Amino acid sequence: MGQFRQISTFVEVVARGSLSAAARAEGIAPAMIGRRLDALETRLGVKLLQRTTRKLALTDEGAAFLEDCQRILAELEEAESAVAERSAHATGHLMISAPAGFGRQHVAPLLPSFLAEHRDVSATLNMSDRVVDIVGEGIDVAIRIASLSDSNLVSVKLADNQRVVVAAPSYLKRHGEPKTLADLSKHNCLAISSEGSQRGWTFREESKNVVLKVNGNMACNDGQVLHEWALAGKGLAWRSMWEVGSAIEAGKLQTVLDGYSAPGNDIYAVFAQRRHLPLRIRAFVDFLRHSYAQQDYWRRAK
């Protein structure tokens, strides 16, 4: 406490231009201010201020030290404000955007529990697979499953996004289980296709990512359709664990080629840069992150 008081006194004296002005602001004798400055200079072993009866002047060391002290005190004030805000009551309306499939399975089901904990918060959930303009459309927080590059936005990672190759047990019984990436050429692969172009499946082989174009008799631009085709035993599908985890847990789908699993585009909460983020946004992001971190969440979530 003594060291902090010495630093704050030093900054205050410089700001007010004299020991007596700093003393009046604090309601103490100027001699007390002088003793604090003397103690600070003695502890540091340098002269910070040249003091006369008429004026004060910073030494070179004092000027450099002042800049650091001002920054430290500002950061401390901001940290105290942040703690105070966290202990406050979350209120207001929350505008949320999420990809349609992910939002249906992993945002909408959790939202009632969040609002039950924060009764003075209301929410609108907009689900769309397009990349929304967060600032232009007044979105408080957007859930995105992608590699992020927009430096004008702030992102918080909510969870890893594991991608797996799955098939129904009935399909694997008829066609066998692929053991290597080369075996995929012998299987009916259900791929995402947009405007006639297949995205390909990404795997990890010999410490490198490998993107393979796969072959099959059906493709679609809707992941939910691929999921349903896989459940029906029509072929192999490369899907996110958030989508197929519960079906795997229920035995309706089975993973293959697990040794080639590659990192996916992770799951993020994204929001506009703000110096003081509203508590309702911080609380919602923390709620999602905690929910997704629960053991076997992706396998249990319906």
CSV table of N, CA and C in Angstrom, one decimal, residues 5-67:
chain,number,residue,atom,x,y,z
A,5,ARG,N,0.8,4.3,-2.8
A,5,ARG,CA,0.5,5.6,-2.4
A,5,ARG,C,1.6,6.6,-2.8
A,6,GLN,N,2.8,6.2,-2.7
A,6,GLN,CA,3.9,7.0,-3.2
A,6,GLN,C,3.8,7.3,-4.7
A,7,ILE,N,3.5,6.2,-5.5
A,7,ILE,CA,3.4,6.4,-6.9
A,7,ILE,C,2.2,7.3,-7.2
A,8,SER,N,1.1,7.1,-6.6
A,8,SER,CA,-0.1,7.9,-6.9
A,8,SER,C,0.1,9.4,-6.5
A,9,THR,N,0.9,9.6,-5.4
A,9,THR,CA,1.2,10.9,-5.0
A,9,THR,C,2.1,11.6,-6.0
A,10,PHE,N,3.1,10.9,-6.5
A,10,PHE,CA,4.0,11.4,-7.5
A,10,PHE,C,3.2,11.9,-8.7
A,11,VAL,N,2.3,11.1,-9.2
A,11,VAL,CA,1.5,11.4,-10.4
A,11,VAL,C,0.6,12.6,-10.1
A,12,GLU,N,0.0,12.7,-8.9
A,12,GLU,CA,-0.9,13.8,-8.5
A,12,GLU,C,-0.1,15.1,-8.4
A,13,VAL,N,1.1,15.0,-7.8
A,13,VAL,CA,1.9,16.3,-7.7
A,13,VAL,C,2.2,16.8,-9.1
A,14,VAL,N,2.6,16.0,-10.0
A,14,VAL,CA,3.0,16.5,-11.3
A,14,VAL,C,1.8,17.0,-12.0
A,15,ALA,N,0.6,16.4,-11.9
A,15,ALA,CA,-0.6,16.8,-12.5
A,15,ALA,C,-1.1,18.1,-12.0
A,16,ARG,N,-0.9,18.4,-10.7
A,16,ARG,CA,-1.4,19.6,-10.1
A,16,ARG,C,-0.4,20.7,-10.0
A,17,GLY,N,0.9,20.4,-10.3
A,17,GLY,CA,1.9,21.4,-10.4
A,17,GLY,C,2.6,21.8,-9.1
A,18,SER,N,2.1,21.3,-8.0
A,18,SER,CA,2.8,21.7,-6.7
A,18,SER,C,2.4,20.7,-5.6
A,19,LEU,N,3.3,20.6,-4.6
A,19,LEU,CA,3.0,19.8,-3.4
A,19,LEU,C,1.8,20.3,-2.7
A,20,SER,N,1.7,21.6,-2.5
A,20,SER,CA,0.6,22.1,-1.8
A,20,SER,C,-0.8,21.9,-2.4
A,21,ALA,N,-0.8,21.9,-3.8
A,21,ALA,CA,-2.1,21.7,-4.5
A,21,ALA,C,-2.5,20.2,-4.3
A,22,ALA,N,-1.5,19.3,-4.4
A,22,ALA,CA,-1.8,17.9,-4.2
A,22,ALA,C,-2.2,17.6,-2.8
A,23,ALA,N,-1.6,18.3,-1.8
A,23,ALA,CA,-2.0,18.1,-0.4
A,23,ALA,C,-3.4,18.6,-0.2
A,24,ARG,N,-3.8,19.8,-0.7
A,24,ARG,CA,-5.1,20.3,-0.6
A,24,ARG,C,-6.2,19.3,-1.2
A,25,ALA,N,-5.9,18.7,-2.3
A,25,ALA,CA,-6.8,17.7,-2.9
A,25,ALA,C,-7.0,16.5,-2.1
A,26,GLU,N,-6.0,16.1,-1.3
A,26,GLU,CA,-6.1,14.9,-0.5
A,26,GLU,C,-6.5,15.3,0.9
A,27,GLY,N,-6.4,16.6,1.3
A,27,GLY,CA,-6.8,17.0,2.6
A,27,GLY,C,-5.7,16.7,3.7
A,28,ILE,N,-4.5,16.8,3.3
A,28,ILE,CA,-3.4,16.5,4.3
A,28,ILE,C,-2.4,17.6,4.2
A,29,ALA,N,-1.4,17.6,5.1
A,29,ALA,CA,-0.4,18.7,5.1
A,29,ALA,C,0.6,18.5,4.0
A,30,PRO,N,1.1,19.6,3.4
A,30,PRO,CA,2.1,19.5,2.3
A,30,PRO,C,3.4,18.7,2.7
A,31,ALA,N,3.7,18.7,4.0
A,31,ALA,CA,4.9,18.0,4.5
A,31,ALA,C,4.7,16.5,4.3
A,32,MET,N,3.5,16.0,4.4
A,32,MET,CA,3.2,14.6,4.2
A,32,MET,C,3.5,14.2,2.8
A,33,ILE,N,3.1,15.1,1.9
A,33,ILE,CA,3.3,14.8,0.4
A,33,ILE,C,4.8,14.8,0.2
A,34,GLY,N,5.5,15.7,0.8
A,34,GLY,CA,7.0,15.8,0.6
A,34,GLY,C,7.6,14.5,1.1
A,35,ARG,N,7.2,14.0,2.3
A,35,ARG,CA,7.8,12.8,2.8
A,35,ARG,C,7.6,11.6,1.9
A,36,ARG,N,6.4,11.5,1.3
A,36,ARG,CA,6.1,10.4,0.4
A,36,ARG,C,7.0,10.4,-0.8
A,37,LEU,N,7.2,11.7,-1.4
A,37,LEU,CA,8.1,11.8,-2.5
A,37,LEU,C,9.6,11.5,-2.2
A,38,ASP,N,10.0,11.9,-1.0
A,38,ASP,CA,11.3,11.6,-0.5
A,38,ASP,C,11.5,10.1,-0.4
A,39,ALA,N,10.5,9.4,0.2
A,39,ALA,CA,10.6,8.0,0.3
A,39,ALA,C,10.6,7.2,-1.0
A,40,LEU,N,9.9,7.8,-2.0
A,40,LEU,CA,9.9,7.1,-3.3
A,40,LEU,C,11.2,7.3,-4.0
A,41,GLU,N,11.8,8.5,-3.9
A,41,GLU,CA,13.1,8.7,-4.5
A,41,GLU,C,14.2,7.9,-3.9
A,42,THR,N,14.1,7.8,-2.5
A,42,THR,CA,15.1,7.0,-1.8
A,42,THR,C,15.0,5.5,-2.2
A,43,ARG,N,13.8,5.0,-2.3
A,43,ARG,CA,13.6,3.6,-2.6
A,43,ARG,C,14.1,3.3,-4.0
A,44,LEU,N,13.9,4.2,-5.0
A,44,LEU,CA,14.3,4.0,-6.3
A,44,LEU,C,15.8,4.4,-6.6
A,45,GLY,N,16.3,5.2,-5.7
A,45,GLY,CA,17.7,5.6,-5.9
A,45,GLY,C,17.9,6.6,-7.0
A,46,VAL,N,16.9,7.3,-7.4
A,46,VAL,CA,17.0,8.4,-8.4
A,46,VAL,C,16.2,9.6,-8.0
A,47,LYS,N,16.6,10.7,-8.6
A,47,LYS,CA,15.9,12.0,-8.3
A,47,LYS,C,14.8,12.1,-9.4
A,48,LEU,N,13.5,12.2,-9.0
A,48,LEU,CA,12.4,12.3,-9.9
A,48,LEU,C,12.0,13.7,-10.2
A,49,LEU,N,12.1,14.6,-9.2
A,49,LEU,CA,11.6,16.0,-9.3
A,49,LEU,C,12.7,16.9,-8.8
A,50,GLN,N,12.9,18.0,-9.5
A,50,GLN,CA,13.7,19.1,-9.0
A,50,GLN,C,12.7,20.1,-8.3
A,51,ARG,N,12.8,20.3,-7.0
A,51,ARG,CA,11.8,21.1,-6.3
A,51,ARG,C,12.4,22.4,-5.8
A,52,THR,N,11.7,23.5,-6.1
A,52,THR,CA,12.1,24.8,-5.5
A,52,THR,C,10.8,25.3,-4.8
A,53,THR,N,11.0,26.5,-4.2
A,53,THR,CA,9.8,27.1,-3.5
A,53,THR,C,8.8,27.5,-4.6
A,54,ARG,N,9.2,27.8,-5.8
A,54,ARG,CA,8.3,28.3,-6.8
A,54,ARG,C,7.8,27.3,-7.9
A,55,LYS,N,8.6,26.3,-8.2
A,55,LYS,CA,8.2,25.4,-9.2
A,55,LYS,C,8.8,24.0,-9.1
A,56,LEU,N,8.2,23.1,-9.8
A,56,LEU,CA,8.7,21.7,-9.9
A,56,LEU,C,9.1,21.4,-11.3
A,57,ALA,N,10.1,20.6,-11.5
A,57,ALA,CA,10.6,20.2,-12.8
A,57,ALA,C,11.0,18.7,-12.8
A,58,LEU,N,10.5,18.0,-13.7
A,58,LEU,CA,10.8,16.6,-13.8
A,58,LEU,C,12.2,16.4,-14.3
A,59,THR,N,12.9,15.4,-13.7
A,59,THR,CA,14.2,15.0,-14.3
A,59,THR,C,13.9,14.1,-15.4
A,60,ASP,N,15.0,13.7,-16.2
A,60,ASP,CA,14.8,12.8,-17.3
A,60,ASP,C,14.3,11.4,-16.8
A,61,GLU,N,14.8,11.0,-15.6
A,61,GLU,CA,14.3,9.7,-15.0
A,61,GLU,C,12.9,9.9,-14.6
A,62,GLY,N,12.6,11.1,-14.0
A,62,GLY,CA,11.2,11.3,-13.6
A,62,GLY,C,10.2,11.3,-14.7
A,63,ALA,N,10.6,11.9,-15.8
A,63,ALA,CA,9.7,11.9,-17.0
A,63,ALA,C,9.4,10.5,-17.5
A,64,ALA,N,10.4,9.7,-17.6
A,64,ALA,CA,10.2,8.3,-18.0
A,64,ALA,C,9.4,7.5,-17.0
A,65,PHE,N,9.6,7.7,-15.7
A,65,PHE,CA,8.9,7.0,-14.7
A,65,PHE,C,7.4,7.5,-14.6
A,66,LEU,N,7.2,8.7,-14.9
A,66,LEU,CA,5.8,9.3,-14.9
A,66,LEU,C,5.0,8.6,-15.9
A,67,GLU,N,5.5,8.4,-17.1
A,67,GLU,CA,4.8,7.8,-18.2
A,67,GLU,C,4.4,6.3,-17.8
